[in-house]
Structures are given as C-alpha cells and as structure tokens.
Coordinates of N, CA, C and O in Angstrom, one line a residue:
R22 N -21.2 20.4 28.8 CA -21.6 21.2 28.1 C -21.3 20.8 26.2 O -22.6 20.9 25.6
H23 N -20.3 19.6 26.2 CA -20.9 19.4 24.0 C -21.6 18.7 24.3 O -22.2 19.1 22.7
A24 N -22.1 18.2 24.4 CA -22.9 17.2 24.9 C -25.1 17.7 24.1 O -25.6 17.5 22.6
A25 N -25.0 18.9 25.1 CA -25.8 19.5 24.9 C -26.4 20.6 23.9 O -26.9 20.7 22.5
H26 N -25.2 21.0 23.0 CA -24.2 21.5 22.3 C -24.6 20.5 20.5 O -25.1 21.2 19.6
A27 N -24.1 19.7 20.9 CA -23.7 18.9 19.1 C -25.6 18.2 19.3 O -25.8 17.9 18.3
L28 N -26.5 17.4 20.6 CA -27.3 17.9 20.3 C -28.6 18.4 20.2 O -29.4 18.6 19.4
R29 N -27.5 19.7 20.2 CA -28.9 20.8 19.6 C -28.1 20.9 18.0 O -29.1 21.1 17.6
Q30 N -27.3 21.0 18.2 CA -27.0 21.4 16.1 C -27.2 19.8 15.6 O -27.0 19.8 14.4
G31 N -26.7 18.9 15.6 CA -26.6 17.7 15.7 C -25.5 16.9 14.7 O -25.5 16.1 13.9
V32 N -24.8 17.6 15.5 CA -22.3 18.0 15.0 C -22.0 17.5 16.0 O -22.3 17.8 16.9
D33 N -21.6 15.7 16.1 CA -20.4 16.2 16.7 C -18.7 16.5 17.0 O -18.6 16.5 15.5
I34 N -18.5 17.7 17.1 CA -17.7 18.7 17.2 C -16.5 17.5 17.8 O -14.9 17.6 16.3
Q35 N -16.4 17.3 18.3 CA -15.0 16.2 18.9 C -14.9 15.4 17.7 O -13.5 15.1 17.4
S36 N -15.5 14.1 17.6 CA -15.4 14.0 15.7 C -14.9 13.7 13.8 O -14.2 13.8 14.0
A37 N -15.9 14.9 14.3 CA -16.6 16.0 13.4 C -14.7 16.5 12.8 O -14.7 16.3 11.9
G38 N -13.9 17.4 13.9 CA -13.3 17.9 13.5 C -12.2 16.7 13.2 O -11.2 17.6 11.8
P39 N -11.5 15.9 14.3 CA -10.4 15.1 13.3 C -11.1 14.0 12.4 O -9.8 14.2 11.2
A40 N -12.1 14.5 12.3 CA -12.3 13.2 11.0 C -11.9 14.1 9.4 O -11.6 14.4 8.2
Y41 N -12.8 15.4 9.1 CA -11.8 16.5 8.7 C -11.0 16.7 8.6 O -10.3 17.0 7.4
L42 N -10.3 17.6 9.4 CA -9.3 16.8 9.5 C -7.8 15.9 8.4 O -7.2 16.2 8.2
S43 N -8.1 14.7 8.7 CA -7.7 13.9 8.3 C -7.8 14.3 6.8 O -7.0 13.2 6.2
R44 N -9.1 14.7 6.0 CA -8.9 14.8 4.5 C -7.6 16.2 4.5 O -7.0 15.9 2.9
A45 N -7.6 17.8 5.8 CA -6.5 18.4 4.7 C -5.2 17.5 5.6 O -4.4 18.0 4.5
L46 N -4.8 16.7 6.3 CA -3.4 16.7 6.5 C -3.5 15.1 4.7 O -1.6 16.2 5.0
W47 N -4.4 14.5 4.9 CA -3.6 14.1 3.7 C -3.2 14.9 2.2 O -2.8 14.6 1.7
L48 N -4.8 15.5 1.4 CA -4.3 17.0 0.9 C -2.9 17.2 1.5 O -2.3 17.0 0.0
L49 N -2.1 17.9 2.8 CA -1.1 18.6 2.6 C 0.4 17.1 2.4 O 1.7 18.4 2.8
G50 N 0.5 16.0 2.0 CA 1.0 14.7 1.9 C 1.5 14.4 3.8 O 2.1 14.5 3.5
Q51 N 0.8 14.2 4.4 CA 0.7 14.2 5.3 C -0.4 12.5 6.1 O -1.1 12.8 7.3
T52 N -0.3 11.8 5.2 CA -1.1 10.6 5.1 C -0.3 9.9 6.1 O -2.0 9.9 6.5
D53 N 0.6 9.3 7.6 CA 0.4 9.4 8.1 C -0.6 9.7 9.5 O -1.4 9.3 10.6
A54 N -0.4 10.9 9.6 CA -1.0 11.5 10.0 C -2.7 12.8 10.3 O -3.1 12.2 11.2
A55 N -3.1 11.9 8.4 CA -3.7 12.4 8.8 C -5.1 10.5 8.6 O -5.8 10.0 8.8
R56 N -4.3 9.0 9.0 CA -4.7 8.1 8.9 C -4.8 8.8 10.5 O -5.8 7.8 11.0
A57 N -4.3 9.2 11.5 CA -4.1 8.6 12.8 C -5.6 10.3 13.4 O -6.4 9.0 14.3
A58 N -5.8 11.3 12.8 CA -6.6 12.0 12.1 C -7.5 11.3 12.2 O -8.9 10.9 12.8
A59 N -8.2 10.9 11.2 CA -9.7 9.8 11.0 C -9.7 8.5 12.2 O -10.7 8.5 11.7
E60 N -8.2 8.0 12.7 CA -9.2 7.0 13.8 C -9.2 7.4 14.7 O -10.5 6.6 15.3
R61 N -9.0 8.6 14.8 CA -9.4 9.6 16.5 C -11.0 9.4 16.1 O -11.8 9.2 16.9
A62 N -11.6 10.3 14.8 CA -12.6 10.5 15.5 C -13.4 9.2 15.1 O -14.5 8.9 15.2
V63 N -13.8 8.8 14.2 CA -14.3 6.9 14.8 C -14.2 6.8 15.9 O -15.1 6.6 16.0
E64 N -13.2 6.6 16.3 CA -13.3 6.5 17.6 C -14.2 7.3 19.1 O -14.2 6.8 19.8
I65 N -13.5 8.5 18.9 CA -14.6 9.2 19.3 C -16.0 9.1 19.5 O -17.2 9.1 19.8
A66 N -16.7 8.8 17.7 CA -18.5 9.2 17.0 C -18.3 7.5 17.8 O -19.5 8.5 18.6
A67 N -17.7 6.8 17.7 CA -19.2 5.1 18.1 C -19.1 5.2 20.1 O -19.6 4.7 20.4
K68 N -18.8 7.4 20.5 CA -18.8 7.0 21.8 C -20.1 8.0 22.4 O -20.1 8.9 23.6
S69 N -19.9 8.8 20.4 CA -21.2 10.0 20.4 C -22.5 9.8 21.0 O -23.0 8.8 20.5
P70 N -23.2 10.8 22.1 CA -24.9 10.7 21.3 C -25.7 11.1 20.4 O -26.8 11.0 20.4
I71 N -24.6 11.3 19.2 CA -25.1 12.4 17.8 C -25.1 10.9 17.6 O -24.4 10.1 16.8
P72 N -26.3 10.3 16.4 CA -26.2 9.2 15.6 C -24.9 9.9 14.6 O -25.2 8.6 13.5
L73 N -25.4 11.1 14.0 CA -24.5 11.4 12.2 C -23.3 11.1 12.7 O -22.9 10.5 11.9
A74 N -22.8 10.9 13.9 CA -21.1 10.9 14.6 C -20.2 10.7 14.0 O -19.6 10.3 12.9
E75 N -21.0 9.1 14.1 CA -20.3 8.1 13.8 C -20.0 7.7 12.3 O -19.7 7.3 11.2
T76 N -21.5 7.8 11.3 CA -22.0 7.5 10.2 C -20.9 9.0 10.1 O -20.0 7.9 8.9
Q77 N -21.0 9.9 10.0 CA -20.3 9.9 9.6 C -18.8 10.1 9.8 O -17.7 10.2 8.5
A78 N -18.2 10.2 10.8 CA -17.1 9.2 10.7 C -16.4 8.2 10.5 O -15.3 8.8 9.2
S79 N -17.0 7.9 10.0 CA -17.6 6.1 9.1 C -16.8 7.0 7.6 O -16.1 6.5 7.4
C80 N -18.1 7.1 6.9 CA -17.3 8.3 5.6 C -16.9 9.0 5.4 O -15.7 8.8 4.1
M81 N -16.0 10.0 6.1 CA -14.9 10.6 5.7 C -13.6 9.3 6.1 O -12.6 9.2 6.0
M82 N -13.5 7.6 6.7 CA -12.6 7.2 7.0 C -12.5 6.2 4.9 O -11.8 6.3 4.5
M83 N -14.2 6.1 5.2 CA -13.8 6.1 3.5 C -13.3 6.2 2.1 O -12.4 6.0 1.4
L84 N -13.5 7.7 2.3 CA -13.2 8.6 1.5 C -11.6 8.4 1.6 O -11.2 8.9 0.7
L85 N -11.1 8.8 2.3 CA -10.1 8.8 3.1 C -8.7 7.9 2.1 O -8.0 7.5 1.6
H86 N -9.3 6.1 2.7 CA -8.8 5.6 1.5 C -9.6 5.5 0.0 O -8.3 5.2 -1.2
L87 N -10.1 6.4 0.0 CA -11.1 6.1 -2.0 C -9.4 7.1 -3.0 O -9.1 7.2 -3.6
I88 N -9.8 8.2 -1.7 CA -8.0 8.7 -1.4 C -6.9 8.5 -2.3 O -5.6 9.2 -2.7
S89 N -6.8 7.4 -1.2 CA -5.5 6.9 -1.2 C -5.5 5.7 -2.1 O -3.9 5.3 -2.1
E90 N -6.7 5.3 -3.5 CA -6.4 4.6 -4.2 C -6.8 2.8 -3.7 O -6.1 2.3 -4.2
D91 N -7.3 2.8 -1.7 CA -7.0 1.6 -1.4 C -9.0 0.7 -1.7 O -9.4 0.3 -0.7
I92 N -9.2 0.0 -1.8 CA -10.4 -0.3 -3.1 C -11.0 -1.7 -1.6 O -12.0 -0.9 -1.7
P93 N -10.3 -1.9 -1.6 CA -10.5 -2.8 -0.8 C -11.3 -2.3 1.1 O -11.6 -2.6 1.3
S94 N -10.6 -1.3 1.4 CA -9.9 -0.5 2.0 C -11.6 0.5 2.0 O -12.7 0.4 2.8
T95 N -12.1 0.8 1.4 CA -12.7 2.4 0.4 C -14.3 1.3 0.7 O -15.1 1.8 0.7
R96 N -15.2 -0.2 -0.2 CA -15.3 -1.1 -0.2 C -16.1 -1.7 1.1 O -17.0 -1.5 1.6
L97 N -15.0 -1.6 2.0 CA -15.2 -1.9 3.4 C -15.8 -0.8 4.7 O -16.8 -0.3 5.3
W98 N -15.1 0.7 3.9 CA -15.9 1.5 5.0 C -16.8 2.2 4.2 O -17.6 2.1 4.5
A99 N -17.3 1.9 3.1 CA -18.1 2.2 2.8 C -19.8 1.2 2.9 O -20.5 2.0 3.2
D100 N -19.3 0.7 2.6 CA -20.8 -1.2 3.3 C -20.9 -0.5 4.4 O -21.6 -0.7 5.7
R101 N -20.4 0.3 5.2 CA -19.9 -0.1 7.0 C -20.8 1.6 7.6 O -20.9 1.4 8.2
T102 N -20.5 2.3 6.9 CA -20.9 3.6 6.9 C -22.4 3.5 5.8 O -23.1 3.5 6.6
R103 N -22.4 2.6 5.4 CA -24.4 2.5 4.9 C -24.9 1.8 5.6 O -25.6 1.8 6.2
G104 N -23.8 0.8 6.2 CA -24.9 0.2 7.3 C -25.4 0.3 8.5 O -26.2 0.9 9.9
L105 N -24.6 2.5 9.0 CA -24.7 2.1 9.5 C -25.7 3.9 9.9 O -27.0 4.2 10.9
A106 N -25.9 4.0 9.0 CA -26.9 5.4 8.2 C -28.0 5.0 7.9 O -29.1 5.2 8.4
Q107 N -28.2 3.3 7.8 CA -29.1 2.6 7.7 C -29.9 2.5 9.0 O -31.1 2.1 9.8
R108 N -29.0 1.9 9.7 CA -29.0 1.8 11.5 C -29.6 2.8 12.8 O -31.3 2.8 12.9
K109 N -29.4 4.3 11.8 CA -29.6 5.0 12.6 C -30.3 5.7 12.3 O -31.7 6.7 12.4

C-alpha cells in the first residue's frame, strides 16, 4: 500500500518523515536523536522505489551537517546528493 502511494505522489513518506524529523530534533537541541533520524532516513531511502527518496534523504543529511558546522561532512553529503540527483 505504501509503495503504491509513494509512486503516485512521488514522495516516500517512510524516508521523508525521519529526514524532516532530523531537522526539527536538531533545532530542539536533540542532536543525537537528529543524527539517528537522518541516518534512518538514508537507510530507508536506499531501499525505496521512488528515485527522489534517496536524493532527498541525502540532501537532508547534508543540511544537518551544515547546520552543525561540519564542513567536511557537508561537502561529502553535498557531493553524494549531487551524484544521486544526476543519476536519477
């Protein structure tokens, strides 16, 4: 059922949910929970039938590193996101 909805809407809610949750948790000061949610989003998105899912989760991970001022990781995830976007 989820896969049919995701294909119809073009959004994978299972990966988008934790991806966006990670930003909210970070802004609430829950950095460990934010990282865990972002990692979960990336793991879920890697298995998604929706091409945008993996790119979106990767981008949200990049943004999490950016707001934590981790520049090397930001660059790594930016490069990964760009590669995914070009592939899909």
